[in-house]
């Protein structure tokens, strides 16, 4: 069964700094997603990564996918307070019943 | 415009009093999902419909049931809510066979059990 692990689970950082969130998954998959969730809200889709070497950027966030290493990263550049949220990666399980499996989430707090 | 609509957004019920949450979609997607998300946890899949075919996760309690009367609507029934069922319930849809396989989530229904 597919397992998805994120690290770190908690991240507190200062505005202006850079940091990376890592997402590892245990079995072959060809699709990986990053979501943002604000407290009490639903999931907001950030990135859809479909192939090895895929890189996508939106503002201060950049996501990449290495399917051979079964690793995705979400890089935050020059963090600002508005990016404080919980970030989830999720992977499509393609063996057996196709379903979306989430990582544990990374709670990001950006301090002024 | 909202494409996946959940009602109610907030539901308060008493211990053991049945609850129904609804989800409607305007995307004409053939797959609909129900996820449960407890505080500070990741969303957990309860079940999904592929067209009319119901697929239950092995660890979903019997207390949770679902109905999909047509393509656009799906309901989550909690027969006898316990305190441990307090959570955000997320409905999502997707189109099988689409390249991205992306799920579209509703705003969620937050359930409080007293």
Coordinates of N, CA and C in Angstrom, one line a residue:
Chain A
X1 N 0.8 -1.2 0.0 CA 0.0 0.0 0.0 C 0.9 1.3 0.0
X2 N 0.4 2.2 -0.7 CA 1.2 3.5 -0.9 C 1.3 4.2 0.5
X3 N 2.5 4.7 0.8 CA 2.7 5.5 2.0 C 3.3 6.8 1.5
X4 N 2.8 7.9 2.1 CA 3.4 9.2 1.7 C 3.8 9.9 3.0
X5 N 5.1 10.4 3.0 CA 5.6 11.0 4.2 C 6.2 12.3 3.9
X6 N 5.9 13.3 4.7 CA 6.4 14.6 4.5 C 7.3 15.0 5.7
X7 N 8.3 15.8 5.4 CA 9.1 16.4 6.5 C 9.6 17.7 6.1
X8 N 9.7 18.6 7.0 CA 9.3 18.5 8.4 C 7.8 18.5 8.6
X9 N 7.3 18.2 9.7 CA 5.8 18.3 10.0 C 5.5 19.6 10.5
X10 N 6.4 20.3 11.1 CA 6.2 21.6 11.6 C 7.5 22.5 11.2
X11 N 7.2 23.7 10.8 CA 8.3 24.5 10.3 C 7.9 26.0 10.7
X12 N 8.8 26.6 11.5 CA 8.7 27.9 11.8 C 9.8 28.7 11.3
X13 N 9.6 29.7 10.5 CA 10.6 30.4 9.9 C 10.4 31.9 9.8
X14 N 11.4 32.7 9.5 CA 11.3 34.1 9.5 C 11.0 34.6 8.1
X15 N 10.3 35.7 8.0 CA 10.1 36.3 6.7 C 11.5 36.5 6.0
X16 N 11.4 36.3 4.7 CA 12.6 36.6 3.9 C 13.6 35.4 3.7
X17 N 13.3 34.3 4.5 CA 14.2 33.1 4.4 C 13.6 32.1 3.4
X18 N 14.5 31.2 3.0 CA 14.1 30.1 2.1 C 14.1 28.8 2.8
X19 N 13.2 28.0 2.4 CA 13.1 26.6 3.0 C 12.5 25.7 2.0
X20 N 12.7 24.4 2.3 CA 12.1 23.3 1.5 C 11.4 22.3 2.3
X21 N 10.2 21.9 1.8 CA 9.4 20.8 2.4 C 9.6 19.6 1.4
X22 N 9.8 18.4 2.1 CA 10.1 17.2 1.3 C 8.9 16.2 1.4
X23 N 8.7 15.5 0.3 CA 7.6 14.6 0.2 C 8.1 13.3 -0.4
X24 N 8.1 12.2 0.4 CA 8.6 10.9 -0.1 C 7.4 10.0 -0.2
X25 N 7.4 9.1 -1.2 CA 6.3 8.2 -1.3 C 6.9 6.8 -1.7
X26 N 6.1 5.8 -1.3 CA 6.7 4.4 -1.2 C 6.6 3.6 -2.5
X27 N 5.6 3.8 -3.3 CA 5.5 3.0 -4.5 C 5.4 3.8 -5.8
X28 N 5.5 3.2 -6.9 CA 5.5 3.9 -8.1 C 4.2 4.7 -8.3
X29 N 4.3 5.9 -8.8 CA 3.1 6.7 -9.1 C 3.5 7.7 -10.1
X30 N 2.5 8.2 -10.9 CA 2.9 9.1 -12.0 C 2.2 10.5 -11.8
X31 N 1.6 10.7 -10.6 CA 1.0 12.0 -10.4 C 1.1 12.4 -9.0
X32 N 1.5 13.6 -8.8 CA 1.7 14.1 -7.4 C 1.1 15.5 -7.3
X33 N 0.5 15.8 -6.2 CA -0.2 17.1 -6.0 C 0.3 17.8 -4.8
X34 N 0.3 19.1 -4.8 CA 0.5 19.9 -3.6 C -0.7 20.7 -3.3
X35 N -1.1 20.7 -2.0 CA -2.3 21.5 -1.6 C -1.9 22.4 -0.5
X36 N -2.6 23.5 -0.4 CA -2.5 24.4 0.8 C -3.8 24.4 1.5
X37 N -3.7 24.4 2.9 CA -4.9 24.5 3.7 C -4.8 25.5 4.8
X38 N -5.7 26.5 4.8 CA -5.7 27.5 5.9 C -6.6 26.9 7.0
X39 N -6.4 27.4 8.2 CA -7.2 26.8 9.3 C -8.7 26.9 9.1
X40 N -9.4 25.8 9.3 CA -10.8 25.8 9.1 C -11.3 25.8 7.7
X41 N -10.4 25.8 6.8 CA -10.8 25.8 5.3 C -10.5 24.5 4.6
X42 N -11.0 24.4 3.4 CA -10.8 23.3 2.6 C -9.4 23.3 1.9
X43 N -9.1 22.4 1.1 CA -7.9 22.3 0.4 C -7.9 23.1 -0.9
X44 N -6.8 23.8 -1.1 CA -6.6 24.7 -2.3 C -5.5 24.0 -3.1
X45 N -5.8 23.7 -4.3 CA -4.8 23.1 -5.2 C -3.7 24.1 -5.6
X46 N -2.4 23.7 -5.4 CA -1.3 24.5 -5.7 C -0.6 24.0 -7.0
X47 N -0.2 22.8 -7.0 CA 0.5 22.3 -8.2 C 0.1 20.8 -8.5
X48 N 0.1 20.5 -9.8 CA -0.1 19.2 -10.3 C 1.2 18.8 -11.0
X49 N 1.9 17.7 -10.6 CA 3.1 17.3 -11.2 C 2.9 16.0 -11.8
X50 N 3.2 15.9 -13.1 CA 2.8 14.7 -13.9 C 3.9 13.8 -14.4
X51 N 5.1 14.3 -14.4 CA 6.2 13.6 -15.0 C 7.5 13.8 -14.3
X52 N 8.5 12.9 -14.5 CA 9.8 13.0 -13.9 C 10.5 14.3 -14.3
X53 N 11.0 15.0 -13.4 CA 11.7 16.2 -13.7 C 10.8 17.4 -13.8
X54 N 9.5 17.2 -13.6 CA 8.5 18.4 -13.7 C 8.9 19.4 -12.6
X55 N 8.8 20.6 -13.0 CA 9.0 21.8 -12.1 C 7.9 22.8 -12.4
X56 N 7.3 23.2 -11.4 CA 6.3 24.3 -11.5 C 6.5 25.4 -10.5
X57 N 6.2 26.6 -10.9 CA 6.4 27.7 -10.0 C 5.2 28.7 -10.0
X58 N 4.9 29.1 -8.8 CA 3.8 30.1 -8.7 C 4.2 31.1 -7.6
X59 N 4.6 32.3 -8.0 CA 5.0 33.2 -7.0 C 6.3 32.8 -6.2
X60 N 6.2 32.7 -4.9 CA 7.3 32.3 -4.1 C 7.4 30.8 -3.9
X61 N 6.6 30.0 -4.5 CA 6.5 28.6 -4.3 C 7.0 27.9 -5.6
X62 N 7.8 26.9 -5.4 CA 8.2 26.1 -6.6 C 8.2 24.6 -6.2
X63 N 7.6 23.8 -7.0 CA 7.5 22.4 -6.7 C 8.2 21.6 -7.8
X64 N 8.8 20.5 -7.4 CA 9.5 19.6 -8.4 C 9.2 18.2 -8.1
X65 N 9.4 17.3 -9.1 CA 9.1 15.9 -8.9 C 10.3 15.1 -9.5
X66 N 10.7 14.1 -8.7 CA 11.7 13.1 -9.1 C 11.1 11.7 -8.9
X67 N 10.5 11.2 -10.0 CA 9.8 9.9 -9.9 C 10.7 8.7 -9.6
X68 N 12.0 8.9 -10.0 CA 12.9 7.8 -9.8 C 13.3 7.7 -8.3
X69 N 13.4 8.8 -7.7 CA 13.7 8.9 -6.2 C 12.4 8.8 -5.4
X70 N 11.3 8.9 -6.1 CA 10.0 9.0 -5.4 C 10.0 10.2 -4.4
X71 N 10.3 11.3 -4.9 CA 10.5 12.5 -4.0 C 10.0 13.7 -4.7
X72 N 9.3 14.5 -4.0 CA 8.9 15.8 -4.5 C 9.3 16.9 -3.4
X73 N 9.6 18.0 -3.9 CA 10.0 19.1 -3.0 C 9.1 20.3 -3.3
X74 N 8.8 21.1 -2.2 CA 8.1 22.3 -2.3 C 9.1 23.4 -1.7
X75 N 9.6 24.3 -2.5 CA 10.6 25.2 -2.1 C 9.9 26.6 -1.9
X76 N 10.2 27.2 -0.8 CA 9.7 28.5 -0.5 C 10.8 29.5 -0.6
X77 N 10.6 30.6 -1.4 CA 11.7 31.6 -1.6 C 11.2 32.9 -0.9
X78 N 12.1 33.4 -0.1 CA 11.8 34.7 0.6 C 10.4 34.8 1.2
X79 N 10.3 33.9 2.1 CA 8.9 33.7 2.7 C 8.3 35.0 3.2
X80 N 7.0 35.0 3.1 CA 6.2 36.1 3.6 C 5.1 35.6 4.5
X81 N 4.6 36.4 5.4 CA 3.6 35.9 6.4 C 2.4 35.2 5.8
X82 N 2.0 35.7 4.6 CA 0.8 35.2 4.0 C 0.9 33.7 3.5
X83 N 2.1 33.2 3.5 CA 2.3 31.8 3.2 C 2.1 30.9 4.4
X84 N 1.9 31.4 5.5 CA 1.6 30.6 6.7 C 0.3 29.7 6.4
X85 N 0.5 28.4 6.5 CA -0.6 27.5 6.3 C -0.1 26.1 6.5
X86 N -1.0 25.1 6.3 CA -0.5 23.7 6.3 C -0.5 23.3 4.8
X87 N 0.6 22.6 4.4 CA 0.8 22.2 3.1 C 0.8 20.7 3.0
X88 N 0.0 20.1 2.1 CA -0.1 18.7 2.0 C 0.4 18.3 0.6
X89 N 1.2 17.2 0.5 CA 1.4 16.6 -0.8 C 0.5 15.3 -0.8
X90 N 0.2 14.9 -2.0 CA -0.7 13.8 -2.2 C -0.3 13.1 -3.5
X91 N -0.4 11.8 -3.4 CA 0.0 11.0 -4.5 C -1.1 10.0 -5.0
X92 N -1.2 9.8 -6.3 CA -2.2 8.9 -6.8 C -1.7 7.5 -6.6
X93 N -2.4 6.6 -5.9 CA -2.1 5.2 -5.9 C -2.6 4.6 -7.2
X94 N -1.7 4.0 -8.0 CA -2.1 3.5 -9.2 C -2.2 2.0 -9.3
X95 N -1.7 1.3 -8.2 CA -1.9 -0.1 -8.1 C -3.0 -0.5 -7.2
X96 N -3.9 -1.4 -7.7 CA -5.1 -1.6 -7.0 C -6.1 -0.5 -7.2
X97 N -6.9 -0.2 -6.2 CA -7.9 0.9 -6.3 C -7.2 2.2 -6.5
X98 N -7.5 2.9 -7.5 CA -6.9 4.2 -7.7 C -7.4 5.2 -6.8
X99 N -6.6 5.8 -5.9 CA -7.1 6.8 -5.0 C -5.9 7.7 -4.6
X100 N -6.3 8.8 -4.0 CA -5.3 9.9 -3.7 C -5.0 9.7 -2.2
X101 N -3.7 9.5 -1.9 CA -3.2 9.3 -0.6 C -2.4 10.6 -0.2
X102 N -2.7 11.1 1.0 CA -2.1 12.3 1.5 C -0.9 12.0 2.4
X103 N 0.1 12.9 2.4 CA 1.1 13.0 3.4 C 0.5 13.6 4.7
X104 N 1.3 13.6 5.8 CA 0.7 14.1 7.1 C 0.5 15.6 7.1
X105 N 1.1 16.3 6.2 CA 1.0 17.8 6.2 C 2.1 18.4 6.9
X106 N 2.5 19.6 6.4 CA 3.6 20.4 7.1 C 2.9 21.7 7.5
X107 N 2.9 22.0 8.8 CA 2.4 23.2 9.3 C 3.5 24.3 9.3
X108 N 3.3 25.3 8.4 CA 4.3 26.3 8.2 C 3.8 27.6 8.9
X109 N 4.7 28.1 9.7 CA 4.4 29.4 10.4 C 5.6 30.3 10.0
X110 N 5.2 31.5 9.4 CA 6.2 32.5 9.0 C 6.0 33.7 9.9
X111 N 7.1 34.0 10.6 CA 7.1 35.1 11.6 C 7.6 36.3 11.0
X112 N 7.0 37.5 11.3 CA 7.5 38.8 10.8 C 8.9 39.1 11.2
Chain B
X1 N -17.1 30.6 -9.9 CA -18.3 29.9 -9.4 C -18.0 28.6 -8.8
X2 N -18.6 28.3 -7.7 CA -18.3 27.1 -7.0 C -18.7 25.9 -7.9
X3 N -17.8 24.9 -8.0 CA -18.1 23.7 -8.8 C -18.5 22.5 -8.0
X4 N -18.0 22.4 -6.8 CA -18.3 21.4 -5.9 C -18.9 22.1 -4.6
X5 N -20.1 21.8 -4.3 CA -20.8 22.5 -3.3 C -21.3 21.6 -2.2
X6 N -20.9 21.9 -1.0 CA -21.2 21.1 0.1 C -22.2 21.8 1.1
X7 N -23.2 21.1 1.6 CA -24.1 21.6 2.5 C -24.4 20.6 3.6
X8 N -24.6 21.1 4.9 CA -24.3 22.5 5.3 C -22.8 22.7 5.5
X9 N -22.4 23.9 5.6 CA -21.0 24.2 5.9 C -20.7 23.8 7.3
X10 N -21.6 24.0 8.2 CA -21.4 23.7 9.6 C -22.7 23.0 10.1
X11 N -22.4 21.9 10.8 CA -23.5 21.1 11.3 C -23.2 20.7 12.8
X12 N -24.1 21.0 13.6 CA -24.0 20.6 15.0 C -25.1 19.6 15.3
X13 N -24.7 18.4 15.9 CA -25.6 17.4 16.2 C -25.3 16.9 17.6
X14 N -26.3 16.1 18.1 CA -26.1 15.5 19.4 C -25.6 14.1 19.2
X15 N -24.9 13.6 20.2 CA -24.4 12.3 20.3 C -25.6 11.3 19.9
X16 N -25.3 10.5 18.8 CA -26.3 9.5 18.4 C -27.4 10.0 17.5
X17 N -27.5 11.3 17.2 CA -28.5 11.8 16.3 C -28.0 11.8 14.9
X18 N -28.7 11.1 14.0 CA -28.2 10.9 12.6 C -28.0 12.3 11.9
X19 N -27.1 12.3 11.0 CA -26.7 13.4 10.2 C -26.5 13.0 8.8
X20 N -26.9 14.0 7.9 CA -26.7 13.8 6.5 C -26.0 15.0 5.9
X21 N -24.9 14.8 5.3 CA -24.2 15.9 4.6 C -24.3 15.7 3.1
X22 N -24.4 16.8 2.4 CA -24.6 16.6 0.9 C -23.5 17.3 0.1
X23 N -23.4 16.8 -1.1 CA -22.4 17.3 -2.0 C -23.0 17.3 -3.4
X24 N -22.9 18.4 -4.1 CA -23.3 18.5 -5.5 C -22.2 19.1 -6.3
X25 N -22.2 18.7 -7.6 CA -21.1 19.2 -8.5 C -21.7 19.5 -9.9
X26 N -21.1 20.5 -10.5 CA -21.5 21.0 -11.8 C -20.5 20.6 -12.9
X27 N -19.5 19.8 -12.5 CA -18.4 19.4 -13.4 C -18.7 18.2 -14.3
X28 N -19.8 17.5 -14.0 CA -20.1 16.3 -14.7 C -19.0 15.2 -14.5
X29 N -18.4 15.2 -13.4 CA -17.3 14.2 -13.1 C -18.0 12.9 -12.7
X30 N -17.3 11.8 -13.1 CA -18.0 10.5 -12.8 C -17.5 9.9 -11.5
X31 N -16.5 10.5 -10.9 CA -16.0 9.9 -9.6 C -16.2 11.0 -8.5
X32 N -16.8 10.5 -7.4 CA -17.0 11.4 -6.2 C -16.5 10.7 -5.0
X33 N -15.8 11.5 -4.1 CA -15.2 11.0 -3.0 C -15.7 11.7 -1.7
X34 N -15.6 11.0 -0.6 CA -15.8 11.6 0.7 C -14.5 11.3 1.5
X35 N -14.0 12.4 2.1 CA -12.8 12.4 3.0 C -13.3 12.9 4.3
X36 N -12.7 12.3 5.4 CA -12.8 12.8 6.7 C -11.5 13.4 7.1
X37 N -11.5 14.6 7.7 CA -10.3 15.2 8.2 C -10.5 15.7 9.6
X38 N -9.8 15.0 10.5 CA -9.8 15.5 11.9 C -8.8 16.5 12.2
X39 N -8.9 17.2 13.3 CA -8.1 18.3 13.6 C -6.6 17.9 13.5
X40 N -5.8 18.7 12.8 CA -4.4 18.6 12.7 C -4.0 17.2 12.0
X41 N -4.9 16.6 11.3 CA -4.6 15.4 10.6 C -4.7 15.6 9.1
X42 N -4.2 14.6 8.3 CA -4.4 14.6 6.9 C -5.8 14.1 6.5
X43 N -6.4 14.5 5.4 CA -7.6 13.9 5.0 C -7.5 12.4 4.8
X44 N -8.6 11.7 5.2 CA -8.6 10.3 5.1 C -9.8 9.8 4.3
X45 N -9.6 9.0 3.3 CA -10.6 8.6 2.4 C -11.6 7.7 3.1
X46 N -12.9 8.0 3.0 CA -13.9 7.1 3.6 C -14.4 6.1 2.5
X47 N -14.8 6.7 1.4 CA -15.3 5.9 0.3 C -15.4 6.8 -1.0
X48 N -15.6 6.1 -2.1 CA -15.8 6.9 -3.3 C -16.7 6.1 -4.3
X49 N -17.3 6.9 -5.2 CA -18.2 6.3 -6.2 C -17.5 6.5 -7.5
X50 N -17.4 5.4 -8.3 CA -17.0 5.4 -9.7 C -18.2 5.2 -10.5
X51 N -18.8 6.2 -11.0 CA -20.1 6.2 -11.6 C -21.1 5.7 -10.5
X52 N -21.7 4.6 -10.7 CA -22.7 4.1 -9.6 C -22.0 3.1 -8.7
X53 N -20.8 2.7 -9.0 CA -20.1 1.7 -8.2 C -19.6 2.3 -7.0
X54 N -20.0 1.7 -5.9 CA -19.6 2.2 -4.5 C -18.3 1.4 -4.1
X55 N -17.3 2.2 -3.6 CA -16.1 1.6 -3.1 C -15.8 2.1 -1.7
X56 N -15.9 1.1 -0.8 CA -15.7 1.5 0.6 C -14.3 1.2 1.0
X57 N -13.7 2.1 1.8 CA -12.3 1.8 2.3 C -12.5 0.7 3.4
X58 N -11.5 -0.1 3.6 CA -11.6 -1.3 4.5 C -11.8 -0.8 5.9
X59 N -11.3 0.3 6.3 CA -11.3 0.7 7.7 C -12.4 1.8 7.9
X60 N -13.3 2.0 7.0 CA -14.4 2.9 7.2 C -15.4 2.3 8.1
X61 N -15.8 2.9 9.2 CA -16.8 2.3 10.1 C -18.1 2.2 9.5
X62 N -18.9 1.1 9.9 CA -20.2 0.9 9.4 C -21.2 2.0 9.7
X63 N -20.8 2.9 10.6 CA -21.6 4.0 11.0 C -21.7 5.0 9.8
X64 N -20.8 4.9 8.9 CA -20.8 5.8 7.7 C -21.4 5.1 6.5
X65 N -22.3 5.8 5.9 CA -23.0 5.3 4.7 C -23.0 6.4 3.6
X66 N -23.2 6.0 2.4 CA -23.2 7.0 1.3 C -24.2 6.6 0.3
X67 N -24.8 7.6 -0.4 CA -25.7 7.5 -1.5 C -25.3 8.4 -2.6
X68 N -25.5 7.9 -3.8 CA -25.3 8.8 -5.0 C -26.5 8.5 -5.9
X69 N -27.6 9.3 -5.7 CA -28.8 9.1 -6.5 C -28.6 9.5 -8.0
X70 N -27.7 10.4 -8.3 CA -27.4 10.7 -9.7 C -26.0 11.2 -9.8
X71 N -25.6 11.6 -11.0 CA -24.2 12.0 -11.3 C -23.8 13.2 -10.4
X72 N -24.8 14.1 -10.2 CA -24.4 15.4 -9.6 C -24.4 15.4 -8.1
X73 N -25.1 14.5 -7.5 CA -25.2 14.5 -6.0 C -24.7 13.3 -5.3
X74 N -24.1 13.6 -4.1 CA -23.7 12.5 -3.3 C -23.9 12.9 -1.9
X75 N -24.3 11.9 -1.0 CA -24.7 12.2 0.3 C -23.8 11.3 1.3
X76 N -23.5 11.9 2.4 CA -22.8 11.1 3.5 C -23.8 11.1 4.6
X77 N -24.1 9.8 5.0 CA -25.0 9.6 6.2 C -24.1 9.1 7.3
X78 N -24.3 9.7 8.5 CA -23.6 9.2 9.7 C -24.8 8.8 10.6
X79 N -24.9 7.5 10.8 CA -26.1 7.0 11.4 C -26.2 7.3 12.9
X80 N -25.1 7.2 13.6 CA -25.1 7.4 15.1 C -23.8 8.1 15.4
X81 N -23.8 9.4 15.2 CA -22.5 10.1 15.4 C -22.0 10.0 16.9
X82 N -20.7 9.7 17.0 CA -20.0 9.8 18.3 C -19.1 10.9 18.3
X83 N -18.6 11.2 19.5 CA -17.7 12.3 19.7 C -16.5 12.2 18.8
X84 N -16.1 11.0 18.5 CA -14.9 10.8 17.6 C -15.2 11.1 16.2
X85 N -16.4 11.4 15.8 CA -16.8 11.7 14.4 C -16.7 13.1 14.1
X86 N -16.5 13.9 15.1 CA -16.3 15.4 14.9 C -15.1 15.6 14.0
X87 N -15.4 16.3 12.9 CA -14.3 16.5 11.9 C -14.8 17.4 10.8
X88 N -13.9 17.7 9.9 CA -14.3 18.3 8.6 C -14.5 17.2 7.6
X89 N -15.6 17.2 6.9 CA -15.9 16.2 5.9 C -15.8 16.9 4.5
X90 N -14.9 16.4 3.7 CA -14.6 17.0 2.4 C -15.1 16.1 1.3
X91 N -15.8 16.7 0.4 CA -16.3 16.0 -0.8 C -15.3 16.5 -2.0
X92 N -15.0 15.5 -2.9 CA -14.2 15.8 -4.0 C -14.7 15.1 -5.2
X93 N -14.4 15.6 -6.4 CA -14.8 14.9 -7.6 C -13.6 14.9 -8.6
X94 N -13.6 13.9 -9.5 CA -12.6 13.8 -10.6 C -13.3 13.1 -11.8
X95 N -12.6 13.3 -12.9 CA -13.0 12.5 -14.1 C -12.0 11.4 -14.4
X96 N -12.5 10.2 -14.3 CA -11.7 9.1 -14.6 C -11.1 9.1 -16.0
X97 N -9.8 8.8 -16.1 CA -9.1 8.8 -17.4 C -8.5 10.1 -17.8
X98 N -8.8 11.2 -17.0 CA -8.2 12.5 -17.3 C -6.8 12.5 -17.0
X99 N -6.0 13.1 -17.8 CA -4.5 13.1 -17.7 C -4.0 13.5 -16.3
X100 N -4.6 14.6 -15.8 CA -4.1 15.1 -14.6 C -4.6 14.3 -13.4
X101 N -5.7 13.7 -13.5 CA -6.3 13.0 -12.4 C -6.6 13.9 -11.2
X102 N -6.7 15.2 -11.5 CA -6.9 16.1 -10.4 C -8.2 16.0 -9.7
X103 N -8.2 16.1 -8.4 CA -9.5 16.1 -7.6 C -9.9 17.6 -7.3
X104 N -11.1 17.8 -7.4 CA -11.7 19.2 -7.1 C -12.4 19.0 -5.8
X105 N -12.0 19.8 -4.8 CA -12.6 19.7 -3.5 C -13.7 20.8 -3.3
X106 N -14.7 20.4 -2.5 CA -15.6 21.4 -2.0 C -15.1 22.1 -0.8
X107 N -15.9 23.0 -0.2 CA -15.5 23.9 0.9 C -15.5 23.1 2.2
X108 N -16.1 22.0 2.2 CA -16.1 21.1 3.4 C -17.4 21.4 4.3
X109 N -17.7 20.4 5.1 CA -18.7 20.5 6.1 C -18.1 20.1 7.4
X110 N -18.2 21.1 8.4 CA -17.6 20.9 9.7 C -18.7 20.3 10.6
X111 N -18.4 19.2 11.1 CA -19.4 18.5 12.0 C -18.9 18.6 13.5
X112 N -19.8 19.1 14.3 CA -19.6 19.1 15.8 C -20.6 18.2 16.4
X113 N -20.1 17.4 17.3 CA -21.0 16.4 18.0 C -21.0 16.8 19.5
X114 N -22.1 17.0 20.0 CA -22.2 17.4 21.5 C -22.6 16.3 22.4

